[in-house]
mmCIF file of C-alpha atoms in Angstrom:
data_model
loop_
_atom_site.group_PDB
_atom_site.id
_atom_site.type_symbol
_atom_site.label_atom_id
_atom_site.label_comp_id
_atom_site.label_asym_id
_atom_site.label_seq_id
_atom_site.Cartn_x
_atom_site.Cartn_y
_atom_site.Cartn_z
ATOM 1 C CA MET A 727 -15.291 -16.033 5.781
ATOM 2 C CA ILE A 728 -16.056 -12.942 7.753
ATOM 3 C CA GLU A 729 -16.895 -14.806 10.642
ATOM 4 C CA LYS A 730 -13.323 -15.695 10.955
ATOM 5 C CA TYR A 731 -12.387 -12.388 11.682
ATOM 6 C CA GLU A 732 -13.907 -12.455 15.022
ATOM 7 C CA LYS A 733 -10.949 -14.026 16.996
ATOM 8 C CA PHE A 734 -8.838 -10.857 15.662
ATOM 9 C CA ILE A 735 -11.184 -7.900 16.636
ATOM 10 C CA GLY A 736 -14.204 -9.278 18.848
ATOM 11 C CA GLU A 737 -18.249 -10.137 18.015
ATOM 12 C CA HIS A 738 -18.830 -6.422 18.787
ATOM 13 C CA GLU A 739 -16.863 -5.332 16.158
ATOM 14 C CA LEU A 740 -18.165 -7.440 13.581
ATOM 15 C CA ASP A 741 -21.500 -7.066 14.632
ATOM 16 C CA ALA A 742 -20.967 -3.146 13.959
ATOM 17 C CA ILE A 743 -19.791 -4.048 10.512
ATOM 18 C CA PHE A 744 -22.942 -6.131 9.647
ATOM 19 C CA ARG A 745 -25.165 -3.128 10.794
ATOM 20 C CA ILE A 746 -23.245 -0.441 8.851
ATOM 21 C CA ALA A 747 -23.604 -2.413 5.784
ATOM 22 C CA GLU A 748 -27.289 -3.207 6.110
ATOM 23 C CA LYS A 749 -27.931 0.543 5.840
ATOM 24 C CA ILE A 750 -26.278 0.317 2.428
ATOM 25 C CA LYS A 751 -27.523 -2.701 0.883
ATOM 26 C CA ASP A 752 -29.765 -1.095 -1.670
ATOM 27 C CA LEU A 753 -26.605 0.762 -3.399
ATOM 28 C CA SER A 754 -24.364 -0.450 -6.169
ATOM 29 C CA ILE A 755 -21.048 0.465 -5.699
ATOM 30 C CA LEU A 756 -17.895 0.026 -7.954
ATOM 31 C CA HIS A 757 -14.263 0.026 -7.312
ATOM 32 C CA VAL A 758 -12.210 1.630 -10.077
ATOM 33 C CA ASN A 759 -8.239 1.733 -10.073
ATOM 34 C CA SER A 760 -5.342 1.308 -12.530
ATOM 35 C CA THR A 761 -3.683 -2.496 -12.125
ATOM 36 C CA LYS A 762 -5.305 -5.850 -11.044
ATOM 37 C CA ALA A 763 -1.843 -7.061 -9.547
ATOM 38 C CA GLY A 764 0.918 -5.447 -8.042
ATOM 39 C CA GLY A 765 1.083 -2.836 -5.340
ATOM 40 C CA GLY A 766 -0.742 -2.187 -2.152
ATOM 41 C CA VAL A 767 -4.105 -1.152 -3.827
ATOM 42 C CA ALA A 768 -4.694 -3.912 -5.899
ATOM 43 C CA GLU A 769 -3.701 -6.159 -2.982
ATOM 44 C CA ILE A 770 -6.251 -4.428 -0.743
ATOM 45 C CA LEU A 771 -9.255 -4.541 -3.244
ATOM 46 C CA ASN A 772 -8.592 -8.308 -3.855
ATOM 47 C CA ARG A 773 -9.043 -9.082 -0.463
ATOM 48 C CA MET A 774 -11.840 -6.126 0.021
ATOM 49 C CA VAL A 775 -14.841 -6.515 -2.806
ATOM 50 C CA PRO A 776 -15.030 -10.139 -1.627
ATOM 51 C CA LEU A 777 -15.661 -9.368 1.917
ATOM 52 C CA MET A 778 -18.354 -6.509 0.961
ATOM 53 C CA LYS A 779 -19.855 -9.049 -1.359
ATOM 54 C CA GLU A 780 -20.460 -11.514 1.644
ATOM 55 C CA LEU A 781 -21.780 -8.488 3.665
ATOM 56 C CA GLY A 782 -24.513 -8.405 0.771
ATOM 57 C CA LEU A 783 -23.404 -5.443 -1.109
ATOM 58 C CA ASN A 784 -23.873 -4.810 -4.607
ATOM 59 C CA VAL A 785 -20.069 -4.380 -5.419
ATOM 60 C CA ASP A 786 -18.041 -4.570 -8.402
ATOM 61 C CA TRP A 787 -14.393 -3.734 -9.167
ATOM 62 C CA LYS A 788 -13.022 -2.629 -12.829
ATOM 63 C CA VAL A 789 -9.615 -1.710 -14.155
ATOM 64 C CA ILE A 790 -8.769 1.161 -16.435
ATOM 65 C CA LYS A 791 -6.670 0.673 -19.559
ATOM 66 C CA GLY A 792 -3.805 2.899 -20.889
ATOM 67 C CA ASP A 793 -0.800 2.036 -23.208
ATOM 68 C CA SER A 794 2.730 2.953 -22.340
ATOM 69 C CA ASP A 795 2.302 6.612 -22.859
ATOM 70 C CA PHE A 796 -0.512 6.749 -20.131
ATOM 71 C CA PHE A 797 1.370 5.091 -17.737
ATOM 72 C CA ASN A 798 4.157 7.104 -18.215
ATOM 73 C CA VAL A 799 2.309 10.195 -17.607
ATOM 74 C CA THR A 800 0.746 8.882 -14.476
ATOM 75 C CA LYS A 801 3.893 7.643 -13.127
ATOM 76 C CA SER A 802 4.870 10.900 -13.840
ATOM 77 C CA PHE A 803 2.446 12.372 -12.117
ATOM 78 C CA HIS A 804 2.820 10.169 -9.176
ATOM 79 C CA ASN A 805 6.364 11.361 -8.497
ATOM 80 C CA ALA A 806 5.445 14.919 -9.032
ATOM 81 C CA LEU A 807 2.666 14.825 -6.517
ATOM 82 C CA GLN A 808 5.260 12.688 -3.962
ATOM 83 C CA ASN A 809 8.324 14.946 -4.338
ATOM 84 C CA GLY A 810 6.971 18.282 -5.101
ATOM 85 C CA VAL A 811 8.878 18.342 -8.411
ATOM 86 C CA GLY A 812 8.266 17.742 -12.286
ATOM 87 C CA ASN A 813 9.068 18.146 -15.683
ATOM 88 C CA ILE A 814 5.685 18.063 -17.121
ATOM 89 C CA THR A 815 4.454 19.425 -20.595
ATOM 90 C CA GLU A 816 0.812 20.112 -21.746
ATOM 91 C CA ASP A 817 1.134 16.996 -23.876
ATOM 92 C CA TYR A 818 0.872 14.804 -20.531
ATOM 93 C CA PHE A 819 -2.112 16.187 -19.773
ATOM 94 C CA LYS A 820 -3.937 15.762 -23.203
ATOM 95 C CA ILE A 821 -2.645 12.367 -22.965
ATOM 96 C CA TYR A 822 -4.141 11.889 -19.631
ATOM 97 C CA ASP A 823 -7.553 13.215 -20.706
ATOM 98 C CA LYS A 824 -7.748 10.938 -23.883
ATOM 99 C CA TRP A 825 -7.288 7.703 -21.795
ATOM 100 C CA GLN A 826 -10.261 9.090 -19.324
ATOM 101 C CA GLU A 827 -12.403 9.062 -22.266
ATOM 102 C CA ALA A 828 -11.167 6.002 -23.582
ATOM 103 C CA ASN A 829 -11.779 4.361 -20.507
ATOM 104 C CA LEU A 830 -15.887 5.024 -20.800
ATOM 105 C CA SER A 831 -16.002 2.030 -22.939
ATOM 106 C CA GLU A 832 -14.260 0.119 -19.824
ATOM 107 C CA VAL A 833 -15.661 1.352 -16.860
ATOM 108 C CA PRO A 834 -19.677 1.597 -16.456
ATOM 109 C CA MET A 835 -20.821 4.949 -15.114
ATOM 110 C CA ASP A 836 -24.310 3.928 -13.739
ATOM 111 C CA TYR A 837 -23.413 2.768 -9.955
ATOM 112 C CA ASP A 838 -24.918 4.769 -7.362
ATOM 113 C CA ILE A 839 -21.113 5.090 -5.948
ATOM 114 C CA MET A 840 -18.063 5.467 -7.851
ATOM 115 C CA PHE A 841 -15.112 4.476 -5.825
ATOM 116 C CA ILE A 842 -11.722 5.596 -7.402
ATOM 117 C CA HIS A 843 -8.548 4.701 -6.333
ATOM 118 C CA ASP A 844 -5.522 7.448 -7.041
ATOM 119 C CA PRO A 845 -4.876 9.818 -9.554
ATOM 120 C CA GLN A 846 -4.804 7.311 -12.729
ATOM 121 C CA PRO A 847 -8.574 7.516 -13.219
ATOM 122 C CA ALA A 848 -9.679 10.520 -11.075
ATOM 123 C CA GLY A 849 -10.636 12.477 -14.406
ATOM 124 C CA LEU A 850 -13.351 10.032 -14.566
ATOM 125 C CA VAL A 851 -15.456 12.094 -12.560
ATOM 126 C CA ARG A 852 -15.918 14.873 -15.321
ATOM 127 C CA PHE A 853 -18.279 12.189 -16.904
ATOM 128 C CA LYS A 854 -20.303 11.736 -13.831
ATOM 129 C CA LYS A 855 -24.038 10.843 -14.053
ATOM 130 C CA GLY A 856 -27.418 11.476 -12.819
ATOM 131 C CA ASN A 857 -27.121 11.502 -8.837
ATOM 132 C CA SER A 858 -24.076 8.911 -8.383
ATOM 133 C CA LYS A 859 -22.015 9.854 -5.345
ATOM 134 C CA TRP A 860 -17.973 9.738 -6.111
ATOM 135 C CA ILE A 861 -15.455 8.799 -3.574
ATOM 136 C CA TRP A 862 -11.575 9.603 -4.652
ATOM 137 C CA ARG A 863 -9.184 7.402 -2.312
ATOM 138 C CA CYS A 864 -6.254 8.458 -2.618
ATOM 139 C CA HIS A 865 -3.421 6.027 -1.167
ATOM 140 C CA ILE A 866 -0.474 8.573 -1.961
ATOM 141 C CA ASP A 867 1.599 11.644 -0.229
ATOM 142 C CA ILE A 868 -0.383 14.627 -2.024
ATOM 143 C CA SER A 869 0.955 17.177 1.210
ATOM 144 C CA ASN A 870 3.502 18.884 -0.798
ATOM 145 C CA PRO A 871 2.762 18.352 -4.813
ATOM 146 C CA TYR A 872 4.151 20.010 -7.697
ATOM 147 C CA GLN A 873 1.649 22.210 -8.389
ATOM 148 C CA PRO A 874 1.056 22.001 -11.925
ATOM 149 C CA VAL A 875 -0.132 18.669 -11.558
ATOM 150 C CA TRP A 876 -1.918 19.438 -8.605
ATOM 151 C CA ASN A 877 -3.869 22.344 -10.034
ATOM 152 C CA PHE A 878 -4.483 19.940 -12.926
ATOM 153 C CA LEU A 879 -5.944 17.194 -10.964
ATOM 154 C CA LYS A 880 -7.655 19.406 -8.493
ATOM 155 C CA LYS A 881 -10.234 20.462 -10.979
ATOM 156 C CA TYR A 882 -11.367 16.707 -11.376
ATOM 157 C CA ILE A 883 -10.822 16.178 -7.797
ATOM 158 C CA SER A 884 -12.824 18.924 -6.642
ATOM 159 C CA GLN A 885 -16.161 17.309 -8.444
ATOM 160 C CA TYR A 886 -16.050 14.417 -5.987
ATOM 161 C CA ASP A 887 -18.374 14.248 -2.814
ATOM 162 C CA SER A 888 -15.301 13.214 -0.634
ATOM 163 C CA ALA A 889 -11.730 12.161 -0.549
ATOM 164 C CA ILE A 890 -10.128 9.762 1.357
ATOM 165 C CA ILE A 891 -6.415 10.505 2.621
ATOM 166 C CA SER A 892 -4.181 7.799 4.437
ATOM 167 C CA VAL A 893 -2.788 10.176 7.129
ATOM 168 C CA PRO A 894 -3.610 13.366 8.612
ATOM 169 C CA SER A 895 -0.673 15.523 7.054
ATOM 170 C CA PHE A 896 -1.751 14.622 3.486
ATOM 171 C CA GLY A 897 -4.752 16.498 4.042
ATOM 172 C CA ARG A 898 -5.660 19.783 1.434
ATOM 173 C CA ASP A 899 -6.496 22.928 2.778
ATOM 174 C CA ASP A 900 -7.056 23.871 -0.773
ATOM 175 C CA LEU A 901 -10.023 21.285 -0.989
ATOM 176 C CA GLU A 902 -13.080 22.137 -0.155
ATOM 177 C CA ILE A 903 -14.969 18.517 -0.195
ATOM 178 C CA PRO A 904 -14.827 16.443 2.960
ATOM 179 C CA GLN A 905 -11.475 14.513 3.594
ATOM 180 C CA PHE A 906 -11.684 11.235 5.723
ATOM 181 C CA ILE A 907 -8.987 9.911 7.003
ATOM 182 C CA ILE A 908 -8.615 6.054 6.774
ATOM 183 C CA PRO A 909 -5.004 4.049 6.901
ATOM 184 C CA PRO A 910 -5.047 1.056 4.735
ATOM 185 C CA SER A 911 -4.851 -2.293 6.012
ATOM 186 C CA ILE A 912 -3.683 -6.291 5.693
ATOM 187 C CA ASP A 913 -5.421 -9.093 6.139
ATOM 188 C CA PRO A 914 -4.817 -11.667 8.578
ATOM 189 C CA LEU A 915 -6.558 -14.338 6.622
ATOM 190 C CA SER A 916 -4.552 -14.051 3.567
ATOM 191 C CA ILE A 917 -2.148 -16.380 2.346
ATOM 192 C CA LYS A 918 0.557 -13.613 2.883
ATOM 193 C CA ASN A 919 -0.142 -13.197 6.130
ATOM 194 C CA ARG A 920 -1.654 -16.203 7.836
ATOM 195 C CA PRO A 921 0.595 -18.463 9.793
ATOM 196 C CA ILE A 922 2.699 -21.431 7.908
ATOM 197 C CA PRO A 923 4.725 -23.941 9.083
ATOM 198 C CA ASP A 924 8.374 -23.975 9.500
ATOM 199 C CA THR A 925 8.971 -26.579 6.838
ATOM 200 C CA THR A 926 7.294 -24.535 4.103
ATOM 201 C CA ILE A 927 9.659 -21.142 5.264
ATOM 202 C CA LEU A 928 12.908 -23.293 5.054
ATOM 203 C CA ARG A 929 11.951 -24.890 1.410
ATOM 204 C CA ILE A 930 11.056 -21.510 0.435
ATOM 205 C CA LEU A 931 14.544 -20.292 1.460
ATOM 206 C CA HIS A 932 16.255 -22.994 0.091
ATOM 207 C CA LYS A 933 14.469 -22.780 -2.867
ATOM 208 C CA PHE A 934 16.248 -18.872 -3.208
ATOM 209 C CA ASP A 935 19.453 -20.241 -1.922
ATOM 210 C CA LEU A 936 19.248 -18.148 1.049
ATOM 211 C CA SER A 937 20.934 -19.250 4.137
ATOM 212 C CA GLU A 938 18.999 -20.457 7.356
ATOM 213 C CA GLU A 939 22.136 -20.252 9.592
ATOM 214 C CA LYS A 940 22.723 -16.347 8.749
ATOM 215 C CA PRO A 941 20.580 -13.333 9.808
ATOM 216 C CA LEU A 942 18.437 -12.445 6.932
ATOM 217 C CA VAL A 943 17.613 -8.344 6.457
ATOM 218 C CA THR A 944 14.523 -7.761 3.786
ATOM 219 C CA GLN A 945 12.995 -5.098 2.306
ATOM 220 C CA VAL A 946 9.711 -5.928 -0.037
ATOM 221 C CA SER A 947 8.543 -3.069 -1.926
ATOM 222 C CA ARG A 948 8.668 -2.031 -5.660
ATOM 223 C CA PHE A 949 11.959 -1.253 -7.378
ATOM 224 C CA ASP A 950 11.154 2.589 -6.870
ATOM 225 C CA TYR A 951 13.182 5.383 -6.104
ATOM 226 C CA ALA A 952 10.693 6.070 -3.583
ATOM 227 C CA LYS A 953 11.306 3.161 -1.818
ATOM 228 C CA ASP A 954 14.880 3.837 -1.925
ATOM 229 C CA PRO A 955 16.580 0.660 -2.814
ATOM 230 C CA LEU A 956 20.024 2.141 -3.586
ATOM 231 C CA GLY A 957 19.588 3.603 0.109
ATOM 232 C CA VAL A 958 18.873 -0.245 1.350
ATOM 233 C CA ILE A 959 22.026 -1.608 -0.294
ATOM 234 C CA GLN A 960 24.087 1.259 1.330
ATOM 235 C CA ALA A 961 23.088 0.655 4.809
ATOM 236 C CA TYR A 962 23.550 -3.242 4.490
ATOM 237 C CA LYS A 963 27.157 -2.208 3.360
ATOM 238 C CA MET A 964 28.002 -0.332 6.245
ATOM 239 C CA ALA A 965 26.045 -2.727 8.959
ATOM 240 C CA LYS A 966 28.003 -6.066 7.148
ATOM 241 C CA ARG A 967 31.335 -4.045 7.912
ATOM 242 C CA HIS A 968 30.283 -5.194 11.698
ATOM 243 C CA VAL A 969 27.921 -8.087 11.854
ATOM 244 C CA ASP A 970 27.684 -11.174 9.297
ATOM 245 C CA ILE A 971 24.149 -10.528 7.712
ATOM 246 C CA GLN A 972 22.532 -11.536 4.214
ATOM 247 C CA LEU A 973 20.087 -8.967 2.562
ATOM 248 C CA LEU A 974 17.237 -9.783 0.633
ATOM 249 C CA TYR A 975 15.310 -7.008 -1.574
ATOM 250 C CA VAL A 976 12.128 -8.724 -3.178
ATOM 251 C CA GLY A 977 9.600 -6.850 -4.986
ATOM 252 C CA SER A 978 6.940 -7.395 -8.252
ATOM 253 C CA PRO A 979 6.445 -5.564 -11.273
ATOM 254 C CA ALA A 980 3.358 -3.602 -11.837
ATOM 255 C CA THR A 981 1.829 -2.802 -14.901
ATOM 256 C CA ASP A 982 1.138 0.704 -14.079
ATOM 257 C CA ASP A 983 4.957 1.411 -13.225
ATOM 258 C CA PRO A 984 7.064 1.719 -16.004
ATOM 259 C CA GLU A 985 9.849 2.874 -14.479
ATOM 260 C CA GLY A 986 10.300 -0.326 -12.362
ATOM 261 C CA GLU A 987 13.055 -1.787 -14.879
ATOM 262 C CA LYS A 988 15.139 1.127 -14.790
ATOM 263 C CA VAL A 989 15.632 1.356 -11.341
ATOM 264 C CA TYR A 990 16.002 -2.900 -10.790
ATOM 265 C CA ASN A 991 19.118 -2.578 -13.190
ATOM 266 C CA GLU A 992 20.723 0.160 -10.787
ATOM 267 C CA VAL A 993 20.129 -2.200 -7.893
ATOM 268 C CA VAL A 994 21.642 -4.838 -9.774
ATOM 269 C CA LYS A 995 24.630 -2.911 -10.505
ATOM 270 C CA ALA A 996 24.996 -1.485 -7.347
ATOM 271 C CA SER A 997 24.719 -5.014 -5.687
ATOM 272 C CA GLN A 998 27.311 -6.747 -7.933
ATOM 273 C CA GLY A 999 30.340 -8.382 -6.173
ATOM 274 C CA ASP A 1000 28.386 -9.232 -3.122
ATOM 275 C CA LYS A 1001 27.014 -12.997 -2.748
ATOM 276 C CA ASP A 1002 24.824 -12.135 0.428
ATOM 277 C CA ILE A 1003 22.861 -9.693 -1.178
ATOM 278 C CA HIS A 1004 19.618 -11.269 -2.955
ATOM 279 C CA LEU A 1005 17.424 -9.266 -5.692
ATOM 280 C CA LEU A 1006 14.536 -10.887 -6.606
ATOM 281 C CA LEU A 1007 11.838 -10.033 -9.202
ATOM 282 C CA LEU A 1008 8.915 -12.473 -8.298
ATOM 283 C CA PRO A 1009 5.772 -12.499 -10.197
ATOM 284 C CA PRO A 1010 2.150 -10.752 -8.889
ATOM 285 C CA TYR A 1011 0.787 -12.812 -6.332
ATOM 286 C CA SER A 1012 3.838 -14.652 -4.983
ATOM 287 C CA ASP A 1013 2.226 -14.028 -1.443
ATOM 288 C CA LEU A 1014 3.519 -17.668 0.188
ATOM 289 C CA GLU A 1015 7.105 -16.847 -0.514
ATOM 290 C CA ILE A 1016 6.717 -13.330 0.901
ATOM 291 C CA ASN A 1017 5.272 -14.418 3.814
ATOM 292 C CA ALA A 1018 8.183 -17.328 4.167
ATOM 293 C CA PHE A 1019 10.395 -14.361 3.590
ATOM 294 C CA GLN A 1020 8.879 -12.116 6.311
ATOM 295 C CA ARG A 1021 8.649 -14.603 9.281
ATOM 296 C CA ALA A 1022 12.562 -15.581 8.302
ATOM 297 C CA SER A 1023 14.081 -12.246 8.894
ATOM 298 C CA THR A 1024 15.673 -11.247 11.944
ATOM 299 C CA VAL A 1025 15.078 -7.389 10.602
ATOM 300 C CA VAL A 1026 12.896 -6.470 8.085
ATOM 301 C CA MET A 1027 13.270 -2.552 6.327
ATOM 302 C CA GLN A 1028 11.176 -0.140 4.456
ATOM 303 C CA LYS A 1029 13.392 2.685 4.009
ATOM 304 C CA SER A 1030 11.277 4.720 1.861
ATOM 305 C CA ILE A 1031 12.032 8.526 1.167
ATOM 306 C CA LYS A 1032 8.535 9.056 0.394
ATOM 307 C CA GLU A 1033 5.411 6.388 1.100
ATOM 308 C CA GLY A 1034 1.768 6.860 1.173
ATOM 309 C CA PHE A 1035 1.456 4.420 3.687
ATOM 310 C CA GLY A 1036 3.581 1.035 3.069
ATOM 311 C CA LEU A 1037 1.572 -2.147 3.826
ATOM 312 C CA THR A 1038 4.598 -4.218 4.074
ATOM 313 C CA VAL A 1039 5.659 -2.684 7.354
ATOM 314 C CA SER A 1040 2.068 -3.818 8.964
ATOM 315 C CA GLU A 1041 2.858 -7.290 7.132
ATOM 316 C CA ALA A 1042 6.101 -7.778 8.768
ATOM 317 C CA MET A 1043 5.116 -6.401 12.107
ATOM 318 C CA TRP A 1044 2.277 -8.468 12.190
ATOM 319 C CA LYS A 1045 4.657 -11.182 12.058
ATOM 320 C CA LYS A 1046 6.351 -9.944 15.273
ATOM 321 C CA LYS A 1047 9.146 -8.847 13.432
ATOM 322 C CA PRO A 1048 11.100 -5.457 14.469
ATOM 323 C CA VAL A 1049 10.724 -2.948 11.161
ATOM 324 C CA ILE A 1050 13.514 -0.115 10.260
ATOM 325 C CA GLY A 1051 11.268 2.552 8.269
ATOM 326 C CA GLY A 1052 11.723 6.019 6.796
ATOM 327 C CA ASN A 1053 10.390 8.670 8.670
ATOM 328 C CA THR A 1054 8.013 9.988 5.927
ATOM 329 C CA GLY A 1055 4.235 9.263 5.002
ATOM 330 C CA GLY A 1056 2.146 6.602 6.850
ATOM 331 C CA ILE A 1057 5.000 4.761 8.054
ATOM 332 C CA PRO A 1058 5.301 6.833 11.402
ATOM 333 C CA LEU A 1059 1.505 5.792 12.092
ATOM 334 C CA GLN A 1060 2.671 2.112 12.284
ATOM 335 C CA VAL A 1061 6.538 2.557 13.225
ATOM 336 C CA ILE A 1062 6.470 4.072 16.803
ATOM 337 C CA ASN A 1063 9.953 4.864 17.123
ATOM 338 C CA GLY A 1064 11.621 3.173 19.767
ATOM 339 C CA ILE A 1065 8.332 1.221 20.794
ATOM 340 C CA THR A 1066 7.242 -0.946 17.564
ATOM 341 C CA GLY A 1067 10.591 -0.388 15.582
ATOM 342 C CA PHE A 1068 12.647 2.458 14.837
ATOM 343 C CA LEU A 1069 12.432 5.669 12.336
ATOM 344 C CA VAL A 1070 15.310 6.482 10.433
ATOM 345 C CA ASN A 1071 16.157 9.505 7.625
ATOM 346 C CA SER A 1072 19.552 7.871 6.191
ATOM 347 C CA PRO A 1073 21.301 4.929 5.527
ATOM 348 C CA GLN A 1074 23.460 5.511 8.503
ATOM 349 C CA GLY A 1075 20.584 5.569 10.653
ATOM 350 C CA ALA A 1076 19.350 2.169 8.899
ATOM 351 C CA SER A 1077 22.795 0.704 9.528
ATOM 352 C CA HIS A 1078 22.939 1.772 13.183
ATOM 353 C CA TYR A 1079 19.566 -0.086 13.789
ATOM 354 C CA ILE A 1080 20.280 -3.096 11.913
ATOM 355 C CA ILE A 1081 23.558 -3.864 13.768
ATOM 356 C CA TYR A 1082 21.787 -3.190 17.099
ATOM 357 C CA LEU A 1083 18.801 -5.466 16.388
ATOM 358 C CA ILE A 1084 21.022 -7.854 15.084
ATOM 359 C CA ARG A 1085 23.205 -8.069 18.705
ATOM 360 C CA ASN A 1086 19.712 -7.736 20.743
ATOM 361 C CA LYS A 1087 17.464 -10.606 20.483
ATOM 362 C CA LYS A 1088 15.371 -9.603 23.968
ATOM 363 C CA VAL A 1089 14.709 -6.105 22.166
ATOM 364 C CA ARG A 1090 13.776 -7.971 18.482
ATOM 365 C CA GLU A 1091 11.336 -10.037 20.831
ATOM 366 C CA GLU A 1092 9.731 -7.208 22.704
ATOM 367 C CA ILE A 1093 9.595 -5.019 20.044
ATOM 368 C CA GLY A 1094 7.735 -7.595 17.487
ATOM 369 C CA ARG A 1095 5.509 -8.224 20.339
ATOM 370 C CA ARG A 1096 4.355 -4.522 20.787
ATOM 371 C CA ALA A 1097 4.373 -4.500 17.114
ATOM 372 C CA LYS A 1098 1.630 -7.042 16.336
ATOM 373 C CA GLU A 1099 -0.468 -5.820 19.054
ATOM 374 C CA HIS A 1100 -0.437 -2.391 17.373
ATOM 375 C CA VAL A 1101 -1.257 -4.120 14.176
ATOM 376 C CA ARG A 1102 -4.279 -5.957 15.595
ATOM 377 C CA ARG A 1103 -5.376 -2.515 16.933
ATOM 378 C CA ASN A 1104 -5.247 -0.723 14.070
ATOM 379 C CA PHE A 1105 -4.135 -2.150 10.622
ATOM 380 C CA LEU A 1106 -6.255 -4.875 10.127
ATOM 381 C CA ILE A 1107 -8.923 -5.151 6.816
ATOM 382 C CA THR A 1108 -11.759 -5.607 9.174
ATOM 383 C CA ARG A 1109 -11.080 -1.486 10.298
ATOM 384 C CA GLU A 1110 -10.604 0.174 7.061
ATOM 385 C CA LEU A 1111 -13.728 -2.113 5.721
ATOM 386 C CA ARG A 1112 -15.887 -0.339 8.468
ATOM 387 C CA ASP A 1113 -14.156 2.793 7.662
ATOM 388 C CA TYR A 1114 -15.320 2.413 3.953
ATOM 389 C CA LEU A 1115 -18.889 1.644 4.560
ATOM 390 C CA MET A 1116 -18.925 4.734 7.101
ATOM 391 C CA THR A 1117 -17.931 6.862 4.323
ATOM 392 C CA ILE A 1118 -20.469 5.443 1.665
ATOM 393 C CA SER A 1119 -22.916 5.707 4.340
ATOM 394 C CA TYR A 1120 -22.060 9.735 4.469
ATOM 395 C CA VAL A 1121 -22.068 10.485 1.023
ATOM 396 C CA ALA A 1122 -25.104 8.695 0.248
ATOM 397 C CA ASN A 1123 -26.793 10.469 3.072
ATOM 398 C CA LYS A 1124 -27.738 6.896 4.600
ATOM 399 C CA PHE A 1125 -26.764 8.231 8.348
ATOM 400 C CA SER A 1126 -30.175 9.676 9.162
ATOM 401 C CA GLU A 1127 -32.007 6.624 7.905
#
C-alpha cells in the first residue's frame, strides 16, 4: 500500500522513508495512548501503525485502561494544560498515579522504543526498564499550562529521552530533553480523505436531511469547549442575517472525553428553534460521512480557541475547501491568513468571512487550490512517518551506523 503514496510525494521521498526504516528494523516499537477511536491521535495511529509494519518494522499499539475517575482527571489535566487555569486537588494526582501502576498489566514494558502519546499514559515512564528509549509525543498546546499540573507531569516527562511537539510555540524552556517539532498529518488514501462519487455525497446529504441547494457551513470536531461550538453557532446566526445558509456541526464521542455530553447538551440548547442548524453525534469511524460532508461544504470552520493541531483543517483543505480557523495552536501552520484560508479571533470575525466566502466563488476556488497544495507539501502522513522514523533513529543512536 505504501507505494500508492508515490503519486503524492514522488519516488525520491518514498525511497528516503524506506532507507531510514532500514536503519531501525532491528528495534521493537510500541505506541501507547488512551483511546482506540475518537480524536486525531487514534485516527493517526490507525493509519500510521500499519504503514510502519509495511516498512518491515516490529511495531505494536496498546491503549491504556482507566475508570471514569481517571478520565475525569486526565480531561481536567488536558484543560489545565491548554487553558492555563485549573481546579486540581491532590486526589487528582493520586488517581493519576494509581492508574499508571494499574496499567502495568496492560502495557508491556520490554520494547526497545516506547512511544507514549499525550499526558494520559505519560507516567508509565516511572516503570522504565533496561535500555529502552522513551519518546513522549505531545499533541496538545502546553505553551501556557496551569503550573501545578505541569510541575506534576514534568517530573515524568523529564525522564523521557525526547519529546515531540506539534508547533514551535509549544516548546518548553524548562525541559532539558531534546524537543522535536513534528506537525500531525492526514492520510490521503483513507476513507475520510480519498475521492468519492458525487452520488455518494448526495446520498449522505439526503440521509441526514441536508439540502443540496443551500450553501453548507460545516465544523467537524468534538463537542469540546476548546473547539468553541457555541461561538460557531453565534457566528452562523450573525451570518444568517445576510446569506441563506445551513450549518452542520458534527462530532464523535470519545471514551477519554467525559465532558462531551455536557457540551453537546449546551449546543443543542443554543440551536433550538433553527431548522437550518444540524447537530450530529456520529459513532467513531463515520469516515465516509465526514468525507461527504466536507466535500459538500461551501465553507469549513474550525473555530477553536485552543487547538493542538486540528486535523479537520487539513482534511478540508485537501478537498479544496476554504477554512475559517481559530487563530490558535496548530491552525496557523495550516491556514495562512488570506492565502490558504482565514484566521479569526471572534465569532464576529468568523461571521464576516462566512459571508465573504459565500458571496465570492472565485475567491473560494483559488483559496481551495492553494490550500490543497499546502497540505500536499506539508501535512500528509508520509511526512509524519518519515519524521517519526528519524526521531526513533536519533534516540536509538542509529544515525552513526
